[in-house]
Every structure is written in C-alpha cells, then in structure tokens.
Coordinates of N, CA and C in Angstrom, one line a residue:
M103 N -6.7 39.6 10.0 CA -7.2 37.9 9.8 C -6.5 37.7 8.3
T104 N -5.8 36.3 8.4 CA -5.3 36.0 7.5 C -6.2 34.5 6.9
T105 N -6.4 34.3 5.8 CA -7.1 33.1 5.5 C -6.3 32.3 4.5
H106 N -6.3 31.2 4.4 CA -5.6 30.0 4.0 C -5.9 29.2 3.4
D107 N -6.1 28.6 2.0 CA -6.7 28.1 1.2 C -5.9 26.8 0.7
E108 N -5.9 25.7 1.1 CA -5.1 24.5 0.2 C -5.9 24.2 -0.8
G109 N -5.0 24.1 -2.2 CA -5.3 23.5 -3.4 C -5.3 22.0 -3.4
P110 N -5.1 21.3 -4.7 CA -4.8 20.1 -4.5 C -3.5 20.0 -4.4
R111 N -3.3 18.9 -3.5 CA -1.6 18.6 -3.1 C -1.1 17.2 -3.3
A112 N -0.1 17.2 -4.1 CA 0.2 15.7 -3.8 C 1.9 15.9 -3.4
A113 N 2.2 17.1 -3.5 CA 3.7 17.2 -3.4 C 3.7 18.9 -2.9
P114 N 4.8 19.0 -1.7 CA 5.0 20.4 -1.6 C 4.9 21.7 -2.7
R115 N 4.1 22.5 -2.6 CA 3.6 24.0 -3.2 C 4.1 25.1 -3.1
P116 N 4.1 26.2 -4.0 CA 4.6 27.2 -3.6 C 3.1 28.3 -3.0
T117 N 3.5 29.1 -2.3 CA 2.1 29.8 -1.4 C 2.2 31.2 -2.4
R118 N 0.9 31.2 -2.8 CA 0.7 32.3 -3.7 C -0.4 33.5 -2.5
R119 N 0.3 34.8 -2.2 CA -0.2 36.0 -1.4 C -1.1 36.6 -2.3
M120 N -2.3 36.5 -2.2 CA -3.4 37.2 -3.0 C -3.2 38.7 -3.1
D121 N -3.0 39.3 -4.1 CA -3.2 40.9 -4.0 C -4.7 41.0 -4.3
A122 N -4.5 42.6 -4.6 CA -6.0 43.1 -5.0 C -6.3 42.7 -6.6
R123 N -5.6 42.4 -7.4 CA -6.1 42.1 -8.9 C -6.7 40.4 -8.6
S124 N -6.1 39.5 -7.9 CA -6.1 38.1 -8.0 C -7.4 38.1 -7.2
L125 N -7.9 39.0 -6.1 CA -8.8 39.4 -5.1 C -9.8 39.3 -5.9
R126 N -9.9 40.6 -6.9 CA -11.1 40.8 -7.6 C -11.5 39.6 -8.4
G127 N -10.4 39.0 -9.2 CA -10.7 37.9 -10.0 C -11.3 36.8 -9.2
L128 N -11.3 37.0 -8.1 CA -12.1 35.3 -7.5 C -13.1 35.7 -6.8
A129 N -13.4 36.8 -5.9 CA -14.5 37.2 -5.4 C -15.7 37.5 -6.0
H130 N -16.3 36.2 -6.2 CA -17.7 36.0 -7.0 C -18.2 34.6 -6.6
P131 N -19.4 34.5 -5.9 CA -19.6 33.3 -5.3 C -19.9 32.1 -6.2
L132 N -20.4 32.1 -7.5 CA -20.2 31.1 -8.3 C -18.3 30.7 -8.9
R133 N -17.9 31.7 -9.1 CA -16.2 31.6 -9.3 C -15.7 30.7 -8.5
M134 N -15.9 31.1 -7.0 CA -15.4 30.7 -5.8 C -16.2 28.8 -5.7
R135 N -17.3 28.8 -5.9 CA -17.7 27.8 -6.1 C -17.1 26.6 -6.8
I136 N -16.9 27.0 -8.1 CA -16.1 26.4 -9.3 C -14.7 25.8 -8.8
L137 N -14.4 27.2 -8.0 CA -12.8 26.7 -7.7 C -12.9 25.7 -6.8
E138 N -13.6 25.5 -5.6 CA -13.9 24.9 -4.5 C -14.4 23.1 -5.4
L139 N -14.9 23.2 -6.3 CA -15.0 21.6 -6.7 C -13.8 21.3 -7.4
L140 N -13.3 22.0 -8.2 CA -12.1 21.6 -8.7 C -10.9 21.3 -8.0
T141 N -10.7 22.0 -6.7 CA -9.7 21.8 -5.7 C -10.5 20.7 -5.0
L142 N -11.4 19.9 -4.5 CA -11.5 19.1 -3.9 C -11.9 17.8 -4.7
D143 N -12.4 18.1 -5.9 CA -12.8 16.7 -6.7 C -12.0 16.7 -8.0
G144 N -11.2 17.5 -8.1 CA -10.4 17.6 -9.5 C -11.0 17.8 -10.8
P145 N -9.9 17.6 -11.7 CA -10.6 18.4 -13.1 C -11.7 18.0 -13.4
D146 N -12.4 18.9 -14.0 CA -13.9 18.8 -14.9 C -13.8 19.8 -16.0
T147 N -15.1 19.5 -17.0 CA -15.1 20.3 -18.0 C -16.6 21.5 -17.5
A148 N -16.8 22.3 -18.5 CA -17.8 23.4 -18.3 C -19.0 22.6 -18.2
T149 N -19.1 21.5 -19.1 CA -20.6 20.9 -18.8 C -20.8 20.1 -17.7
G150 N -19.5 19.4 -17.1 CA -19.8 18.8 -15.7 C -20.0 19.7 -14.9
L151 N -19.4 20.8 -14.7 CA -19.5 21.5 -13.7 C -21.2 22.6 -13.8
S152 N -21.3 22.6 -14.8 CA -22.7 23.3 -15.0 C -23.9 22.4 -14.3
R153 N -23.6 20.9 -14.7 CA -24.6 19.9 -14.2 C -24.4 20.2 -12.6
R154 N -23.5 20.1 -12.2 CA -23.5 20.0 -10.5 C -23.8 21.3 -10.0
L155 N -23.9 22.5 -10.6 CA -24.0 23.7 -10.2 C -25.3 24.3 -10.2
G156 N -26.0 23.2 -11.6 CA -27.1 24.0 -11.9 C -27.3 25.3 -12.6
E157 N -26.1 25.6 -13.4 CA -26.0 26.9 -14.1 C -26.0 26.7 -15.8
N158 N -26.2 27.7 -15.9 CA -25.9 27.6 -17.6 C -24.8 27.4 -17.9
T159 N -24.1 26.2 -18.9 CA -23.1 26.4 -19.4 C -22.1 27.3 -19.8
G160 N -22.9 28.2 -20.7 CA -22.2 29.3 -21.2 C -21.9 30.4 -19.7
T161 N -22.5 30.2 -19.0 CA -22.1 31.1 -17.6 C -21.1 30.5 -17.1
V162 N -20.9 29.3 -16.9 CA -19.9 28.7 -16.3 C -18.4 28.6 -17.2
S163 N -18.5 28.7 -18.2 CA -17.6 28.8 -19.2 C -17.0 30.1 -19.0
W164 N -17.8 31.1 -19.0 CA -17.0 32.6 -18.9 C -16.5 32.6 -17.2
H165 N -17.0 32.3 -16.5 CA -16.3 32.2 -15.1 C -14.9 31.4 -15.2
L166 N -15.0 30.1 -16.0 CA -14.1 29.3 -16.2 C -12.6 30.3 -16.6
R167 N -12.8 30.7 -17.8 CA -12.0 31.9 -18.3 C -11.8 32.9 -17.4
Q168 N -12.2 33.4 -16.7 CA -11.9 34.2 -15.7 C -11.0 33.8 -14.6
L169 N -11.5 32.8 -14.5 CA -10.5 32.3 -13.5 C -9.0 31.9 -13.7
A170 N -8.9 31.4 -15.4 CA -7.8 30.9 -16.0 C -7.0 32.2 -15.7
A171 N -7.5 33.3 -16.5 CA -7.0 34.7 -16.6 C -6.4 35.1 -15.3
H172 N -6.7 35.0 -14.1 CA -6.1 35.5 -12.9 C -5.4 34.1 -12.1
D173 N -5.1 33.1 -13.0 CA -4.0 32.0 -12.5 C -4.5 31.4 -11.5
F174 N -5.9 30.8 -11.4 CA -6.2 29.9 -10.4 C -6.6 28.6 -10.8
I175 N -6.7 28.8 -12.2 CA -6.9 27.3 -12.7 C -6.4 27.3 -14.1
E176 N -6.1 26.1 -14.8 CA -5.5 26.0 -15.9 C -6.0 24.6 -16.6
E177 N -5.7 24.5 -17.8 CA -6.4 23.8 -18.7 C -5.3 22.4 -19.0
E178 N -6.1 21.2 -18.5 CA -5.4 20.0 -18.3 C -5.3 19.5 -19.9
T179 N -4.1 19.5 -20.0 CA -3.6 19.6 -21.6 C -3.7 17.9 -21.9
G180 N -3.8 17.6 -23.3 CA -3.9 16.1 -23.5 C -5.2 15.4 -23.2
R181 N -6.3 16.2 -23.0 CA -7.5 15.5 -22.0 C -8.3 16.5 -23.0
G182 N -9.6 15.8 -23.4 CA -10.6 16.7 -24.1 C -10.4 16.8 -25.3
T183 N -11.5 18.0 -26.1 CA -11.4 18.2 -27.4 C -11.5 19.8 -27.2
R184 N -11.3 20.1 -28.4 CA -11.4 21.6 -28.8 C -12.6 22.3 -28.4
R185 N -13.9 21.4 -28.1 CA -15.1 22.0 -28.2 C -15.3 21.7 -26.3
E186 N -14.5 20.4 -26.3 CA -15.0 20.6 -24.6 C -13.5 20.4 -23.7
R187 N -12.9 21.4 -23.1 CA -12.0 21.1 -22.4 C -12.1 21.0 -21.0
W188 N -10.9 20.5 -20.5 CA -10.9 20.1 -19.1 C -10.1 20.9 -18.1
W189 N -10.6 21.4 -17.0 CA -9.7 22.4 -16.2 C -9.5 21.9 -14.9
R190 N -8.3 22.5 -14.4 CA -8.2 21.9 -12.9 C -7.5 22.9 -12.1
A191 N -7.6 23.0 -10.9 CA -6.9 23.9 -10.0 C -5.5 24.1 -10.0
V192 N -5.1 25.1 -10.2 CA -3.5 25.5 -10.3 C -3.1 25.1 -8.6
A193 N -2.1 24.2 -8.7 CA -1.4 23.6 -7.5 C -0.4 24.5 -6.7
V194 N -1.4 25.6 -5.8 CA -0.8 26.4 -5.2 C -1.6 26.9 -3.8
S195 N -1.1 27.1 -2.5 CA -1.3 27.4 -1.9 C -1.5 28.7 -1.6
R196 N -2.8 29.0 -1.8 CA -3.5 30.4 -1.7 C -3.9 31.2 0.1
Q197 N -3.2 32.5 -0.1 CA -3.1 33.1 1.2 C -3.4 34.2 1.3
L198 N -4.2 35.0 1.8 CA -4.7 35.8 1.9 C -4.6 36.7 3.1
N199 N -4.1 38.4 3.4 CA -4.0 38.6 4.7 C -5.2 39.7 4.3
T200 N -5.8 40.2 5.4 CA -6.8 41.1 5.4 C -6.3 42.7 5.4
T201 N -5.3 42.6 6.0 CA -4.3 43.7 6.5 C -3.7 44.5 5.5
D202 N -3.4 43.6 4.2 CA -2.5 43.8 2.9 C -3.8 45.3 2.5
F203 N -5.1 45.1 2.4 CA -6.1 46.0 1.8 C -6.8 46.9 3.1
R204 N -6.1 47.3 3.9 CA -6.7 48.5 4.9 C -6.6 49.6 4.4
D205 N -5.7 50.0 3.4 CA -5.9 51.3 2.5 C -6.2 51.5 1.1
D206 N -7.1 50.2 0.6 CA -7.3 50.1 -0.7 C -8.9 50.2 -0.6
P207 N -9.8 51.3 -0.6 CA -11.2 51.2 -0.7 C -11.8 50.4 -1.7
D208 N -11.1 50.7 -2.8 CA -11.6 49.6 -3.9 C -11.8 48.1 -3.7
A209 N -10.8 47.6 -2.8 CA -10.8 45.9 -2.2 C -11.6 45.7 -1.5
R210 N -12.5 46.7 -0.7 CA -13.3 46.5 0.5 C -14.7 45.8 -0.2
G211 N -15.2 45.9 -1.4 CA -16.4 45.1 -1.5 C -15.9 43.7 -1.9
P212 N -14.9 43.7 -2.8 CA -14.2 42.1 -3.0 C -13.9 41.1 -1.8
L213 N -13.6 41.9 -1.2 CA -13.0 41.6 0.1 C -13.9 40.8 1.0
S214 N -14.9 41.8 1.4 CA -16.0 41.5 2.0 C -17.0 39.7 1.2
V215 N -17.2 40.0 0.0 CA -17.8 39.3 -0.9 C -16.6 37.8 -0.8
Y216 N -15.4 37.7 -0.6 CA -14.3 36.5 -1.0 C -14.8 36.1 0.6
V217 N -14.4 36.6 1.8 CA -14.3 36.3 3.2 C -15.7 35.5 3.5
H218 N -16.7 36.4 3.4 CA -18.3 36.0 3.6 C -18.6 34.3 2.6
E219 N -18.1 34.5 1.6 CA -18.3 33.1 0.4 C -17.2 32.2 1.1
L220 N -15.9 32.4 1.6 CA -15.3 31.7 2.2 C -15.8 30.8 3.6
V221 N -16.5 31.6 4.2 CA -17.3 31.2 5.5 C -18.2 30.0 5.2
Q222 N -19.3 30.8 4.3 CA -20.2 29.7 3.8 C -19.6 28.3 3.5
Q223 N -18.5 28.5 2.4 CA -18.1 27.0 1.8 C -17.8 26.0 3.1
H224 N -17.1 26.5 4.3 CA -16.7 25.6 5.2 C -18.0 25.5 5.8
F225 N -18.9 26.3 6.3 CA -20.2 26.0 6.9 C -20.7 24.8 6.2
H226 N -21.0 24.9 4.9 CA -21.7 24.3 3.8 C -20.8 22.6 3.8
Q227 N -19.4 22.7 4.0 CA -18.8 21.1 3.9 C -19.2 20.8 5.4
V228 N -19.4 21.5 6.7 CA -19.8 20.5 7.7 C -20.9 20.1 7.6
V229 N -21.9 20.9 6.9 CA -23.3 20.4 6.8 C -23.4 19.1 5.9
G230 N -22.7 19.2 5.1 CA -22.6 18.2 4.0 C -22.1 16.7 4.7
Y231 N -21.4 16.9 5.4 CA -20.7 15.6 6.1 C -21.5 15.1 7.2
L232 N -22.5 16.2 8.0 CA -23.5 15.9 8.9 C -24.7 14.6 8.1
A233 N -24.6 15.3 6.9 CA -25.9 14.7 6.1 C -25.6 13.3 5.5
E234 N -24.1 12.9 5.4 CA -23.8 11.9 4.6 C -23.7 10.6 5.4
D235 N -24.0 9.5 4.9 CA -24.1 8.3 5.8 C -22.7 7.5 6.1
W236 N -22.0 7.8 7.2 CA -20.2 7.6 7.4 C -20.8 6.5 8.5
G237 N -19.6 5.6 8.3 CA -19.9 4.7 9.2 C -19.5 5.0 11.0
P238 N -20.0 4.3 11.7 CA -19.3 4.7 13.1 C -17.9 4.9 13.3
E239 N -17.2 4.2 12.9 CA -15.4 4.5 13.1 C -15.5 5.9 12.6
W240 N -15.8 6.4 11.4 CA -15.7 7.8 11.0 C -16.4 8.9 11.8
R241 N -17.4 8.5 12.4 CA -18.2 9.7 13.0 C -17.4 9.7 14.5
D242 N -16.8 8.6 15.0 CA -16.1 8.5 16.4 C -14.9 9.4 15.9
A243 N -14.1 9.2 14.8 CA -13.0 10.3 14.7 C -13.2 11.4 14.1
G244 N -14.4 11.9 13.5 CA -14.5 13.3 13.4 C -15.0 14.1 14.5
A245 N -14.8 15.4 14.1 CA -15.0 16.7 15.5 C -15.4 17.7 15.0
I246 N -16.3 18.3 15.8 CA -16.6 19.9 15.4 C -16.3 20.1 16.9
A247 N -15.2 20.9 17.2 CA -14.9 21.4 18.7 C -15.0 23.1 18.6
Q248 N -15.2 23.3 19.8 CA -15.0 24.9 20.0 C -14.4 25.3 21.6
W249 N -13.5 26.1 21.6 CA -12.8 26.6 22.9 C -13.2 28.1 22.9
H250 N -13.6 28.3 24.1 CA -13.5 29.6 24.1 C -13.4 30.5 25.4
D251 N -12.4 29.6 26.0 CA -11.9 30.3 27.2 C -10.7 30.7 27.3
L252 N -9.9 31.0 26.0 CA -8.6 31.4 26.1 C -8.5 33.0 26.1
R253 N -7.6 33.2 26.6 CA -7.4 34.7 26.5 C -6.1 35.2 26.0
L254 N -5.7 35.4 24.9 CA -4.3 35.4 24.3 C -4.2 37.0 23.7
T255 N -2.8 37.2 23.6 CA -2.8 38.4 22.9 C -2.6 38.0 21.3
P256 N -2.4 39.0 20.4 CA -2.2 39.0 18.9 C -0.9 37.7 18.4
D257 N -0.2 38.1 19.3 CA 1.2 37.0 18.9 C 0.9 35.8 19.6
Q258 N 0.0 35.9 20.7 CA -0.1 34.5 21.1 C -1.6 33.6 20.0
L259 N -1.9 34.3 19.8 CA -3.2 33.6 18.6 C -2.4 33.0 17.5
A260 N -1.6 34.0 17.2 CA -0.5 33.6 15.9 C 0.1 32.3 16.0
A261 N 0.7 32.6 16.9 CA 1.7 31.6 17.2 C 1.1 30.2 17.5
L262 N -0.4 30.0 18.2 CA -1.4 28.8 18.4 C -1.7 28.5 17.0
N263 N -2.1 29.7 15.9 CA -2.4 29.2 14.5 C -1.3 28.3 13.8
K264 N 0.0 29.2 14.0 CA 1.0 28.4 13.7 C 1.4 26.9 13.9
E265 N 1.0 26.8 15.1 CA 1.4 25.4 15.8 C 0.3 24.4 15.1
V266 N -1.1 24.7 15.1 CA -1.8 24.0 14.6 C -1.6 23.5 13.2
E267 N -1.1 24.5 12.2 CA -0.5 24.2 10.8 C 0.4 23.4 10.9
G268 N 1.4 23.4 12.0 CA 2.5 22.6 12.0 C 2.1 21.1 12.0
V269 N 0.7 21.1 12.8 CA 0.4 19.7 13.3 C -0.2 19.2 12.1
V270 N -0.6 19.6 11.2 CA -1.4 19.4 10.2 C -0.6 19.0 8.9
D271 N 0.6 20.0 8.7 CA 1.5 19.3 8.1 C 2.1 18.4 8.4
R272 N 2.1 18.0 9.5 CA 3.1 16.9 10.1 C 2.1 15.6 9.6
H273 N 0.9 15.5 9.9 CA 0.0 14.6 9.5 C -0.1 14.2 8.0
R274 N -0.1 15.5 7.5 CA -0.3 15.2 6.0 C 1.1 14.4 5.4
A275 N 2.5 15.0 5.9 CA 3.5 14.4 5.3 C 3.5 12.9 5.5
A276 N 3.2 12.3 6.9 CA 3.0 11.1 7.3 C 1.9 10.3 6.5
A277 N 0.9 10.8 6.0 CA -0.1 10.3 5.1 C 0.4 9.8 4.2
Q278 N 1.1 11.1 3.2 CA 1.5 10.7 2.2 C 2.6 9.6 1.9
A279 N 3.5 9.8 2.8 CA 4.4 8.6 2.9 C 4.2 7.4 2.8
A280 N 2.9 7.2 3.6 CA 2.6 5.9 4.2 C 1.7 5.7 2.7
A281 N 0.8 6.4 2.3 CA 0.5 6.2 0.6 C 1.2 5.8 -0.3
A282 N 2.3 6.6 -0.5 CA 3.4 6.0 -1.4 C 3.9 4.5 -1.3
E283 N 4.2 4.5 0.1 CA 4.7 3.4 0.5 C 3.6 2.1 0.2
Q284 N 2.6 2.3 0.3 CA 1.3 1.1 0.2 C 1.4 0.8 -1.5
T285 N 1.5 2.2 -2.2 CA 1.4 1.8 -3.6 C 2.2 1.0 -4.1
S286 N 3.5 1.4 -3.9 CA 4.7 0.8 -4.4 C 5.0 -0.9 -3.7
A287 N 4.5 -0.9 -2.5 CA 4.6 -2.7 -2.0 C 3.2 -3.3 -2.5
A288 N 2.2 -2.9 -2.3 CA 1.0 -3.5 -2.4 C -0.2 -2.8 -2.9
P289 N -0.3 -2.2 -4.2 CA -1.3 -1.3 -4.8 C -2.5 -2.2 -4.2
G290 N -3.6 -1.3 -4.0 CA -4.8 -1.7 -3.5 C -5.5 -0.7 -2.7
A291 N -7.0 -1.1 -2.3 CA -7.6 -0.2 -1.6 C -7.5 0.3 -0.2
S292 N -7.6 1.5 -0.1 CA -6.9 2.1 1.6 C -8.1 2.2 1.9
A293 N -7.8 2.1 3.7 CA -9.1 2.8 4.4 C -8.9 4.4 4.7
A294 N -8.1 4.8 4.3 CA -7.8 6.4 4.0 C -9.0 7.0 3.2
Q295 N -9.5 8.2 3.8 CA -10.4 8.8 3.0 C -9.8 10.4 2.8
P296 N -10.5 11.4 2.0 CA -9.8 12.6 1.9 C -10.6 13.3 3.2
V297 N -10.0 14.0 3.9 CA -10.4 14.8 5.0 C -10.1 15.9 5.3
I298 N -11.0 17.0 5.6 CA -10.8 18.4 5.7 C -10.6 18.8 6.9
V299 N -9.6 19.7 7.3 CA -9.6 20.4 8.6 C -9.6 21.5 8.6
Q300 N -10.7 22.2 9.2 CA -10.9 23.6 9.4 C -10.3 24.0 10.5
L301 N -9.7 25.6 10.2 CA -9.1 26.4 11.5 C -10.0 27.9 11.3
Q302 N -10.6 28.1 12.4 CA -11.1 29.5 12.5 C -11.0 29.8 13.8
S303 N -9.9 31.1 14.0 CA -9.9 31.6 15.3 C -9.9 32.9 15.3
F304 N -10.5 33.7 16.3 CA -10.4 35.1 16.1 C -10.7 35.4 17.6
P305 N -10.5 36.9 17.8 CA -11.0 37.4 19.1 C -12.3 37.4 19.3
R306 N -12.9 37.8 20.6 CA -14.6 37.8 20.9 C -14.6 39.1 21.4
T307 N -15.8 40.0 21.4 CA -15.7 41.1 22.2 C -16.8 40.6 23.2
S308 N -16.0 41.0 24.5 CA -17.0 40.4 25.7 C -18.0 41.6 26.0
R309 N -18.8 41.2 26.7 CA -19.9 41.8 27.5 C -19.9 43.2 27.5
G310 N -18.6 43.7 28.7 CA -18.4 44.6 29.0 C -17.9 45.3 28.0
D311 N -17.0 45.1 26.9 CA -16.6 45.7 25.9 C -17.9 46.2 24.9
R312 N -18.7 45.1 24.8 CA -20.1 45.4 23.8 C -20.4 46.8 24.7
S313 N -20.9 46.5 25.7 CA -21.5 48.0 27.0 C -20.6 49.3 26.3
A314 N -19.5 48.9 26.6 CA -18.6 50.3 26.4 C -18.8 50.7 25.2
R315 N -18.6 50.1 23.8 CA -18.5 50.6 22.8 C -20.3 51.1 22.4
S316 N -21.1 50.4 22.9 CA -22.5 50.9 22.6 C -22.6 52.4 23.4
D317 N -22.2 52.5 24.4 CA -22.0 53.6 25.0 C -21.5 54.7 24.3
A318 N -20.2 54.4 23.9 CA -19.7 55.5 23.2 C -20.3 55.7 22.1
A319 N -20.9 55.2 21.4 CA -21.9 55.4 20.3 C -22.9 56.3 20.3
A320 N -23.4 55.8 21.5 CA -24.7 56.5 22.2 C -24.3 58.1 22.6
H321 N -23.1 58.2 23.0 CA -22.8 59.6 23.5 C -21.4 60.1 22.8
P322 N -21.4 60.3 21.7 CA -20.2 60.8 20.8 C -19.5 61.8 21.6
D323 N -20.3 62.7 22.0 CA -19.4 63.9 22.8 C -18.5 63.7 24.0
R324 N -18.7 62.2 24.4 CA -18.0 61.8 25.4 C -16.1 61.0 25.2
A325 N -16.7 60.9 23.7 CA -15.6 60.3 23.5 C -14.4 60.8 23.5
D326 N -14.2 62.1 23.2 CA -12.5 62.7 23.1 C -12.4 63.6 24.5
R327 N -13.4 63.2 25.5 CA -13.3 63.9 26.7 C -11.9 63.7 27.4
T328 N -11.3 64.5 27.6 CA -10.1 64.2 28.8 C -10.1 64.2 30.1
D329 N -9.7 63.3 31.2 CA -9.8 63.2 32.5 C -8.7 64.4 33.2
D330 N -8.4 64.5 34.3 CA -7.6 65.5 34.9 C -6.4 65.3 34.1
A331 N -5.8 64.1 34.4 CA -4.5 63.8 34.1 C -4.0 64.2 32.8
G332 N -5.1 64.6 31.9 CA -5.1 64.8 30.2 C -4.9 63.8 29.4
R333 N -5.3 62.6 29.9 CA -5.5 61.2 28.9 C -7.1 61.5 28.5
T334 N -7.0 61.4 27.0 CA -8.2 61.0 26.2 C -9.0 60.1 26.7
G335 N -10.1 60.2 26.7 CA -11.3 59.1 26.7 C -11.2 58.0 26.0
R336 N -10.5 57.7 24.9 CA -10.6 56.8 23.9 C -9.4 55.6 24.4

C-alpha cells in the first residue's frame, strides 16, 4: 500500500519517500494533527496551534521541534519574534510505501500509528465538510462515492491509481494557471475554493475467501496437507 500526502503546493515540488527515521518522527497523533493544520491552513505559532488543538503550549512547542528536526516543517523567517516563532509545512509531497518496512519489526508500531491516524484525518475531513454550511452549488459539486464491483490485478489497481492522480494533476495545473491569469489581469475575489480530493483503493476479501481463511485457522493441521498430485494445500 502506498500513501501520498500533498503539502502546500503553489508550484511543482519534490517528492519525499519516507524512511524509517522520518516515519518514527511523524507517527504521533498530535504531531500528525499539527502537520495537517499547517499544511491545510498555512503558517501558525505554537500559541495559535495550542488554542486550536486544545493542548498545552509547551507540549505543542515540543512536537513542533520534533517535526522540524525531521524536516516536516520549517520556521518562517522574517516573521514573529524570538519568543513567538512561526512555523510552516515544508513544501514537499510525502510518499510512503508500506512494503519498504516489511522486514523492519521496529517500524511496525509507528507504521500502524501513521496509517490509522491518516485514515482518521481523511474521515474527519469528510465529516467536517458535511457539518459545514455550503451553498447548493457546492453540495451538488461535492462527491462521496464508492465503486465495489471491480475485479483487478495489482498492476491494474496501480494503473488505476496513477490515472486518477494524473487527472487531479491536470485539474490542479489548469486551476493554478487560471488563478495566475486572473491575478495578473484583474485582481479580486474568485469563486474558487480550496478543495480536497481523497483516494482510497484496496482489495476486498470476498465471503468465500473469508470462509476459507477461517477454516484454515480452525484446522491448521490441514494447511500443509498435499493432494495426490503432490501440491500443497496452501
């Protein structure tokens, strides 16, 4: 499984493939929430973040330093004071492939925390949208959709994901070009709003597969049995 998390994006940015060290530096619920706020809403201070998160300022400051030490955020120079520093998310696209940590037992705990917190963030973003008072044009334009009648190979699923990412990239480039043209021609209010596009795609265990796995778990003595042709039962 691959996770892809976009940071603030005003121009093409490098992609950072997370390793075990960076995973351990980010895999904390509060740290991930701080990074989410800085990514979605822009720079902030420890005081401002602590108010929004309902946390102690000292605790938030410590986690900010940890995020900075692992290059997820950076200080916004020329703003703030020695006592009140402003922080922003580093402009990089974060990518994590779970297979990179398959043989690293020390990474299993942080990986589980990271993936589950990321799913929770996506869930709360959807719930937040549903709770907000958007006009009918935005309600009609937004979508919460699911397709569950596909049968794909791993390569086909990877190709589908890449194709969807390409569609998003194309629309993002067009929107950025339109925004730049509008700003230079006639600065002013725009009907465009920040939009989140989420993508989750994964294999589903069918009822037959679940029954077979349950039977194998209940009768482990049958698992390695061979048939008359010499093939194993696995």
